Coordinates of C-alpha atoms in Angstrom, one line a residue:
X1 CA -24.0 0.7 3.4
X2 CA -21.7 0.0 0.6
X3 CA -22.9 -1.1 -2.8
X4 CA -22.7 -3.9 -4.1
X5 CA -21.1 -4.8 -6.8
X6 CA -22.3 -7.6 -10.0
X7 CA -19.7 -9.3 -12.2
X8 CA -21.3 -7.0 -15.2
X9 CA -19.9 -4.1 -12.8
X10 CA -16.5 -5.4 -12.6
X11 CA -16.4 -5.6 -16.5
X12 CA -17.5 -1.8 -16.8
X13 CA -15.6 -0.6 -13.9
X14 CA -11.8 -1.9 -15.4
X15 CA -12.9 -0.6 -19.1
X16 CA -13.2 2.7 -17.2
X17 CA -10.0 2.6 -15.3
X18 CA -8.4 1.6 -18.4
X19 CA -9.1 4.4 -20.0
X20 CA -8.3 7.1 -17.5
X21 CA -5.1 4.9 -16.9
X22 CA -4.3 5.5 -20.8
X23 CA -5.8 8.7 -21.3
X24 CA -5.0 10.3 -18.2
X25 CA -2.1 9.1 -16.5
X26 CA -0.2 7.3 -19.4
X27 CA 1.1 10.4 -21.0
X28 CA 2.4 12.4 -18.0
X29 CA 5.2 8.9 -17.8
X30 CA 6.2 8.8 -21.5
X31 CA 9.8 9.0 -20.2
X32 CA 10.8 7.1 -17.4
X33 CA 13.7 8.8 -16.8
X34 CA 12.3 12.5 -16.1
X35 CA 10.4 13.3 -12.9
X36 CA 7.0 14.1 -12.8
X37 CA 6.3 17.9 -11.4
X38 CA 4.1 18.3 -8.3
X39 CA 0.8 20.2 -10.3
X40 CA 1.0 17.0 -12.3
X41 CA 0.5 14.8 -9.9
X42 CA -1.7 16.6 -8.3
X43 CA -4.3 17.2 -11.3
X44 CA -4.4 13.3 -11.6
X45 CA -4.9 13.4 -8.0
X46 CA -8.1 15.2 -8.6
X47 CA -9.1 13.5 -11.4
X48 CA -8.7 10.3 -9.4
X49 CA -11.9 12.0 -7.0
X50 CA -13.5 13.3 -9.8
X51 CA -13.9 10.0 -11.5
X52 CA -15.3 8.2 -8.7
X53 CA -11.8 6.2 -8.3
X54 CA -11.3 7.4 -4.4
X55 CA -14.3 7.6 -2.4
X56 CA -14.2 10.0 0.7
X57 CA -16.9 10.8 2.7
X58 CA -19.2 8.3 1.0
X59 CA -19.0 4.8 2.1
X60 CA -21.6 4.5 -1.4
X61 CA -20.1 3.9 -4.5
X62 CA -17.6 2.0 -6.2
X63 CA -14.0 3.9 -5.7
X64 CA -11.1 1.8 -4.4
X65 CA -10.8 0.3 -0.9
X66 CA -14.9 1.1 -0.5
X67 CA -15.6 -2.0 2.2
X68 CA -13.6 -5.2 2.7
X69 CA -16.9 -7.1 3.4
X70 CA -18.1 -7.4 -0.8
X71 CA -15.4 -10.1 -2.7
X72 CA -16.1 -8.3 -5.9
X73 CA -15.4 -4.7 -4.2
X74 CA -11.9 -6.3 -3.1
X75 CA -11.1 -8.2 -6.7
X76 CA -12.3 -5.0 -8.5
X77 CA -9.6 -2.4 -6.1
X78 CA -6.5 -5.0 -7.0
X79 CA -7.8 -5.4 -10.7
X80 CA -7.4 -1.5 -10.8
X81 CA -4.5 -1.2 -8.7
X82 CA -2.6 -3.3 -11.2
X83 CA -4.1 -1.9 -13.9
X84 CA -2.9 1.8 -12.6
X85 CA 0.7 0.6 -11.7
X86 CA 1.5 -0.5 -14.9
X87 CA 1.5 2.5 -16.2
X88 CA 3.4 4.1 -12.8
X89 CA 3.5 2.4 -9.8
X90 CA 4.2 5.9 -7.4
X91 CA 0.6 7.2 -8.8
X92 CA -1.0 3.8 -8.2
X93 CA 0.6 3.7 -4.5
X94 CA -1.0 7.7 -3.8
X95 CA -4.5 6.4 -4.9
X96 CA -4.0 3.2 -2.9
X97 CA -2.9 5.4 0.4
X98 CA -5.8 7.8 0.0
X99 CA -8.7 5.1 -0.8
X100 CA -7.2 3.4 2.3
X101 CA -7.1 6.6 4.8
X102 CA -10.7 7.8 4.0
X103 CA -11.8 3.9 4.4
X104 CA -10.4 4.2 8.0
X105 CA -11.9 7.4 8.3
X106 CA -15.1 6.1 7.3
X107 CA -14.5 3.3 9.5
X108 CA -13.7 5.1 12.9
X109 CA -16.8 7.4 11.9
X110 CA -19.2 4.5 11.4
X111 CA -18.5 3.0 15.1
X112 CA -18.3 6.7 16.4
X113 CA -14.6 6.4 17.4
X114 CA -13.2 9.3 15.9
X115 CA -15.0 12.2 13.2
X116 CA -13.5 13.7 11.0
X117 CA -14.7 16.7 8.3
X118 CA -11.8 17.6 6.5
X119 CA -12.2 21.1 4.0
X120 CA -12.2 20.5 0.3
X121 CA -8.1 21.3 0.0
X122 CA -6.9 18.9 3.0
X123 CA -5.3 15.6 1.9
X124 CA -4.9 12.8 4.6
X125 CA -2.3 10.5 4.7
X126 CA -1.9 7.5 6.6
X127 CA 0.7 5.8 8.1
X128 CA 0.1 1.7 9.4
X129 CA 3.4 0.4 10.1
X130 CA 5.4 1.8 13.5
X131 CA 9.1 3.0 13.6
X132 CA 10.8 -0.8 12.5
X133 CA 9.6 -4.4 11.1
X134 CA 6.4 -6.0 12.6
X135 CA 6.8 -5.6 16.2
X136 CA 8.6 -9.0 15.8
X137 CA 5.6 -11.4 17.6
X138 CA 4.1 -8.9 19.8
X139 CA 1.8 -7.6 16.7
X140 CA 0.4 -10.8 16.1
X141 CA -0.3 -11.3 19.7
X142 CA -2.2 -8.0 20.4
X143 CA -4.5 -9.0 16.7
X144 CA -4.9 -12.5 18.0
X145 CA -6.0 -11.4 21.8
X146 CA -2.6 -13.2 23.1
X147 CA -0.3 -10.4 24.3
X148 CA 1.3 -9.8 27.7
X149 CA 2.7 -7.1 29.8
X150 CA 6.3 -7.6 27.3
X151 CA 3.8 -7.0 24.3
X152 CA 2.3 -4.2 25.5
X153 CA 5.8 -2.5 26.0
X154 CA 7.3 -3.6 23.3
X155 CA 4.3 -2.2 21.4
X156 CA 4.2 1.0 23.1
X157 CA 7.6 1.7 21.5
X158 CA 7.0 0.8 18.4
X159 CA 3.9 2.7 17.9
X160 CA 5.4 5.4 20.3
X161 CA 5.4 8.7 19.6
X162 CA 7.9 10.4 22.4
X163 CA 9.7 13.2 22.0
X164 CA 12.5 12.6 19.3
X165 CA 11.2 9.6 18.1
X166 CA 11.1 9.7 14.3
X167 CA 8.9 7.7 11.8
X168 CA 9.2 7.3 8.6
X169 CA 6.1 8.3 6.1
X170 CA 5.7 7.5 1.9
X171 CA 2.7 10.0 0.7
X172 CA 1.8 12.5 -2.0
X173 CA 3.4 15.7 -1.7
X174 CA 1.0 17.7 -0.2
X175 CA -0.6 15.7 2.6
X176 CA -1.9 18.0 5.2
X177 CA -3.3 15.6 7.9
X178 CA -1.6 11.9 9.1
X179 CA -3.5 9.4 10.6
X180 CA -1.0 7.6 12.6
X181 CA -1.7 4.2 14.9
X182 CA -0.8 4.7 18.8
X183 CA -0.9 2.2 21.8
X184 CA -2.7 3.6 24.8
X185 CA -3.4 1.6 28.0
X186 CA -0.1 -0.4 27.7
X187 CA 0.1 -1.1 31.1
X188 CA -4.0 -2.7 31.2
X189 CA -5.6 -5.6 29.9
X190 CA -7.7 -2.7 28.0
X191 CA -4.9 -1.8 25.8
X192 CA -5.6 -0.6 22.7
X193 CA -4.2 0.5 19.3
X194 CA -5.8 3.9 18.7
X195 CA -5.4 6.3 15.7
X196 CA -4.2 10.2 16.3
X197 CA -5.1 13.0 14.2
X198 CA -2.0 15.1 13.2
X199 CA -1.9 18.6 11.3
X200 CA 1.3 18.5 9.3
X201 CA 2.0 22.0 10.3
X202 CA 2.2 21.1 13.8
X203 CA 4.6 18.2 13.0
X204 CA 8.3 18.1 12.6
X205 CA 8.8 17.0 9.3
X206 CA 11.5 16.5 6.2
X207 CA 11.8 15.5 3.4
X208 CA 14.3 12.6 2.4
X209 CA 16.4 11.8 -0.7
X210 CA 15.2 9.1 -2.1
X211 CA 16.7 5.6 -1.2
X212 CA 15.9 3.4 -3.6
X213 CA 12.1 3.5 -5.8
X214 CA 8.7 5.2 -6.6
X215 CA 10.1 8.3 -7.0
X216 CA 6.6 9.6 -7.7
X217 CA 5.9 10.2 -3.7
X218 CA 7.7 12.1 -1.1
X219 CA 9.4 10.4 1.3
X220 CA 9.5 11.9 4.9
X221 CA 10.6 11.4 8.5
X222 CA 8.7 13.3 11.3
X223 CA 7.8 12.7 14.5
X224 CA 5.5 15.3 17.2
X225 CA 6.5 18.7 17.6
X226 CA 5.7 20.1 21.2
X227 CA 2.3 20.8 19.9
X228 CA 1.2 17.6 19.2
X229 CA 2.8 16.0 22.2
X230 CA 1.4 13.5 23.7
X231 CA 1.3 15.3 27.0
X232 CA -0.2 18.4 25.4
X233 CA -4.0 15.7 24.8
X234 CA -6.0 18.6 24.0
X235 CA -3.6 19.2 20.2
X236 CA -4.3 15.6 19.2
X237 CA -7.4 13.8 18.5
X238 CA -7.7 10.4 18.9
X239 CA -10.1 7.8 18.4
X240 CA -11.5 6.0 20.6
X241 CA -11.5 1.7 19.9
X242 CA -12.5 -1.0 22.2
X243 CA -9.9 -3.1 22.4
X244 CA -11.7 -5.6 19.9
X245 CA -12.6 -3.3 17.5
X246 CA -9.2 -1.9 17.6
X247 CA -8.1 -5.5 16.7
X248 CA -10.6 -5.8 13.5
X249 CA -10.1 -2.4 12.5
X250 CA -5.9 -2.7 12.3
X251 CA -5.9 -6.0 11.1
X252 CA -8.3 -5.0 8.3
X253 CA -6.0 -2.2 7.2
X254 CA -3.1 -3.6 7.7
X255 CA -4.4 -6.7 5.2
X256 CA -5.4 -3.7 3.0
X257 CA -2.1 -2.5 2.6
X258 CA -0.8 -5.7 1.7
X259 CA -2.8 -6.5 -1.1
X260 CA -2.5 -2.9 -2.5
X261 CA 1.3 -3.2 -2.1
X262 CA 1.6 -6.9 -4.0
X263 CA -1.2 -5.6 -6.8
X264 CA 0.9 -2.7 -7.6
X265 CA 4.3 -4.6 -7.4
X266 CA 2.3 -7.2 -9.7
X267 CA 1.3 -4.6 -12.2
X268 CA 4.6 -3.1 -12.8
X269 CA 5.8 -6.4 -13.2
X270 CA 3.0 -7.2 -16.2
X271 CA 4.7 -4.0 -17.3
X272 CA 7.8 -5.0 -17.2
X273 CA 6.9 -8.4 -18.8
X274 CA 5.1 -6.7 -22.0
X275 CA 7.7 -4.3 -22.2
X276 CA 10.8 -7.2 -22.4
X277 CA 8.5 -9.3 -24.7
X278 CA 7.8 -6.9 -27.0
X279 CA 11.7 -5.9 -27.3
X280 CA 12.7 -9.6 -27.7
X281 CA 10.5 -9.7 -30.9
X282 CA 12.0 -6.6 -32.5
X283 CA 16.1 -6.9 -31.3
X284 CA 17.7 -9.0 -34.1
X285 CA 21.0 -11.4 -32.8
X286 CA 22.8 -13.1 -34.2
X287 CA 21.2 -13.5 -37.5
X288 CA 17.1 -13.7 -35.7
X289 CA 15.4 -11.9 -33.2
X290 CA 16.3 -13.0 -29.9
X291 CA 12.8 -14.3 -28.8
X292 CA 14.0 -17.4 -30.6
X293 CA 17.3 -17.8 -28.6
X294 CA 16.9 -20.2 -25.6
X295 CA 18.5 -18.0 -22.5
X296 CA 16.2 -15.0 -23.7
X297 CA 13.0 -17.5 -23.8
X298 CA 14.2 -18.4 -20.1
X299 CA 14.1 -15.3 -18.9
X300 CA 10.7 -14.3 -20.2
X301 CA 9.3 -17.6 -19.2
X302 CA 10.6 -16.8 -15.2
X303 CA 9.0 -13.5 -15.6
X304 CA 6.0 -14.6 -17.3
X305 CA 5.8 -17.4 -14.5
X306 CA 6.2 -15.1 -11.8
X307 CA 3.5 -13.3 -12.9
X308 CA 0.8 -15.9 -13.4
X309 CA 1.8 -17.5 -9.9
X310 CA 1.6 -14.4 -8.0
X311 CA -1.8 -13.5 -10.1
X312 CA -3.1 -16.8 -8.9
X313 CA -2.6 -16.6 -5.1
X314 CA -3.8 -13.0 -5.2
X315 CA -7.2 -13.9 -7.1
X316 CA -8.0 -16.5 -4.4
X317 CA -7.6 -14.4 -1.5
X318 CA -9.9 -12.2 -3.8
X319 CA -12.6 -14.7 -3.5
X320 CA -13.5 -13.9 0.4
X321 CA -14.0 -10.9 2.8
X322 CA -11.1 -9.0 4.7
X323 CA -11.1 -9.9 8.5
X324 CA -9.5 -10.9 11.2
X325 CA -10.0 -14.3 10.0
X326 CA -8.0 -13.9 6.1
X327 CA -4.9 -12.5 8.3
X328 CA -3.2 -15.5 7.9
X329 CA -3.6 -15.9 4.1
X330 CA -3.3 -12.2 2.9
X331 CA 0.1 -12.3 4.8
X332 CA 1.5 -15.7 3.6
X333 CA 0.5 -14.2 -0.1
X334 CA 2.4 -11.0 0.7
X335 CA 5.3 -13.4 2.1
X336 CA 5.6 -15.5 -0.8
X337 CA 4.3 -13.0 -3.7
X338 CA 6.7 -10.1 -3.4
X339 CA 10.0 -11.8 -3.7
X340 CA 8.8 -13.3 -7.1
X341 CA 7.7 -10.1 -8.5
X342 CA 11.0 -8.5 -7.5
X343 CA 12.9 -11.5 -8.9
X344 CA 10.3 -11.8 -12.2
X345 CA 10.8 -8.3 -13.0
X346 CA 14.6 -8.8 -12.7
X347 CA 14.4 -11.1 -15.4
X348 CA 12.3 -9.1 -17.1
X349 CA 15.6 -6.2 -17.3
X350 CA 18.1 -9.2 -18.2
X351 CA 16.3 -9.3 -21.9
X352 CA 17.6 -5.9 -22.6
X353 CA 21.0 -6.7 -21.4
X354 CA 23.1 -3.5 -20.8
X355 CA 20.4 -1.5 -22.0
X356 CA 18.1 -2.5 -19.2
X357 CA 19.9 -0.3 -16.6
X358 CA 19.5 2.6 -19.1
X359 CA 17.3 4.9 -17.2
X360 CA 15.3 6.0 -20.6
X361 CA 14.1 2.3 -20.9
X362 CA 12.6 2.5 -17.9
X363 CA 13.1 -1.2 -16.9
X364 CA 15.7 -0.4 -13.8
X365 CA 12.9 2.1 -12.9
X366 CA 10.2 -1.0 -12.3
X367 CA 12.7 -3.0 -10.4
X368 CA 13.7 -0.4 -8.5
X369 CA 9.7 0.3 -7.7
X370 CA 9.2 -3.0 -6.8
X371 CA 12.1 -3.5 -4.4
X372 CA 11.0 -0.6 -2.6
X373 CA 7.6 -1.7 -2.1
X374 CA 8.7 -4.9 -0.8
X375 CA 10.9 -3.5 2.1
X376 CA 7.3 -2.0 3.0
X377 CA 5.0 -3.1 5.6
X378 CA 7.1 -5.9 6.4
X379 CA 9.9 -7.8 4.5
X380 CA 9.7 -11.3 3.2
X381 CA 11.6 -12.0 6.4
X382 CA 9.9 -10.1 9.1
X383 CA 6.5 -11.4 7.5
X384 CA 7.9 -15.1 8.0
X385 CA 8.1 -14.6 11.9
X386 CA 4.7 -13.0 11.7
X387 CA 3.3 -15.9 10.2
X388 CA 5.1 -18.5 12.6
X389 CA 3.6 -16.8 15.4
X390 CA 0.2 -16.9 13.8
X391 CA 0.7 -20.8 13.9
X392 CA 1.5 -20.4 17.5
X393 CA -1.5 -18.3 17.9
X394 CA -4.6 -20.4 16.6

């Protein structure tokens, strides 16, 4: 059983992450521009355990991601998600991955679909999202108990994992283990999406340059060596869902994802807000600082709006439990929140003018950050049709 958390707690638990944010983490990212070395990361890695922030084996405690079922558990994780991103958003995602794998862990252990005991070195990763979009309607279909035999296919592929079929993965460096969703059963009414168990040795794996943001993680494309195929049963574990549980497990998770993505998108946006504000009050113009000239005050104002409406919808959806029945919510907030954050912290670069795209100021690095975690887990778009075929679904 989780515990459960009072208002008092909340207040305690932010102070704390606010200092390890500052005292920890803040000075490893004094300059934007410069890449953070492996070790690094890795040390506030394991002082993210150490401090309580991640919880692994131990559904007690008051870590990140702990249970979905406690409102103040879930307003607490965004409260320090943001807190974390605005000082780097790429060390805020890794806690947000891990927190999330070991819940699902937990999770598939609790309903004795899958256990795992992983040695004190091994870091899991988790991958939620198959090979592109949302599985345009068919997704929502399998959560709501509505698909087909052209869902099931269509599903099969996307979660597939046949031989040369590559996915694509954002995690710490030195994952050793991915927890990957599959469809088994496609061809039944008892279809299922279960999770699979991979070693990172036994995958094929690469790294990729770096497309666009959070420059923090590595980003890879794999997909199942010979080892690890899915002919060769005895390599891979799997869990082992009913079909409804595998429908309130995913949908939980995938929810989970969402709201880490938007809180960390938020906070580099407060970031990128402060940062602009406090610039506008010190760069003189034209005789006074440029706070006081109108198209500067427009620009903070759309950030500073942006901000406090995406804040807003986030804290409501805070107010309730994760299940299948917040679905609908939690994605029409990821839907609508993102593309503000991502045009708020554009603003944001605008008061700086030329200066903004300087890498040293570190503003192009935020916007960057946050366009990359928008094209995550579904675009604005591909969440759209999601949500239209929710409204067919209820």
């Amino acid at each position: 059983m989780f515990q459960s958390l009072s208002q008092s707690d909340i207040i305690s638990l932010n102070d704390h992450v606010a200092r390890f944010s500052e005292r920890a983490i803040a000075p490893n990212f004094s300059q934007p521009e410069t890449l953070v070395s492996s070790d690094k990361i890795e040390l506030l890695i394991d002082s993210a355990f150490e401090q309580g922030l991640i919880s692994t084996e131990c559904s007690e405690g008051m870590g990140l991601w702990v249970t979905t079922e406690d409102p103040l558990q879930i307003q607490f994780s965004c409260q320090a998600l943001r807190k974390i991103a605005s000082i780097n958003p790429g060390i805020a995602y890794q806690f947000h991955q891990l927190a999330l794998t070991f819940y699902l862990l937990r999770e598939l252990k609790n309903i004795r679909a899958m256990d795992i005991t992983l040695a004190g070195e091994e870091l899991p990763a988790a991958v939620l999202q198959g090979h592109f979009g949302l599985a345009r309607y068919s997704l929502v279909r399998f959560l709501k108990g509505a698909a087909k035999a052209k869902d099931f296919e269509l599903l099969s592929d996307y979660f597939g994992h046949r031989a040369g079929q590559q996915s694509t993965l954002f995690a710490h460096r030195d994952w050793t283990h991915l927890l990957s969703p599959v469809m088994v059963d496609h061809h039944s009414s008892d279809a299922t999406i279960q999770f699979e168990w991979l070693e990172r040795q036994n995958l094929i794996s690469s790294t990729e340059e770096h497309g666009h943001g959070l420059n923090e993680l590595g980003h890879y494309v794999w997909q199942l060596s010979s080892k690890q195929s899915p002919s060769n049963s005895k390599a891979v574990q799997r869990s082992t869902l009913s079909p409804a549980q595998s429908r309130s497990l995913y949908s939980r998770v995938l929810q989970m994802q969402w709201m880490g993505l938007s809180n960390i998108a938020l906070g580099s946006l407060g970031h990128a807000y402060t940062l602009a504000n406090d610039y506008a009050a010190l760069r003189v113009q034209g005789g006074s600082t440029i706070n006081q000239h109108a198209a500067v005050r427009n620009l903070l104002m759309d950030a500073k709006s942006a901000y406090s409406t995406s804040l807003n919808l986030i804290e409501r959806a805070c107010q309730y439990p994760i299940d299948e029945s917040s679905l609908f919510e939690i994605a029409n907030i990821r839907m609508k929140a993102h593309p503000m954050i991502c045009q708020g912290a554009n603003q944001a670069l605008q008061v700086f003018g030329g200066m903004g795209y300087m890498q040293d100021a570190g503003m192009e690095k935020i916007v960057r950050d946050c366009m990359q975690l928008r094209l995550m887990n579904g675009t604005p778009i591909e969440l759209s049709l999601f949500i239209s075929e929710l409204e067919q679904c209820k």
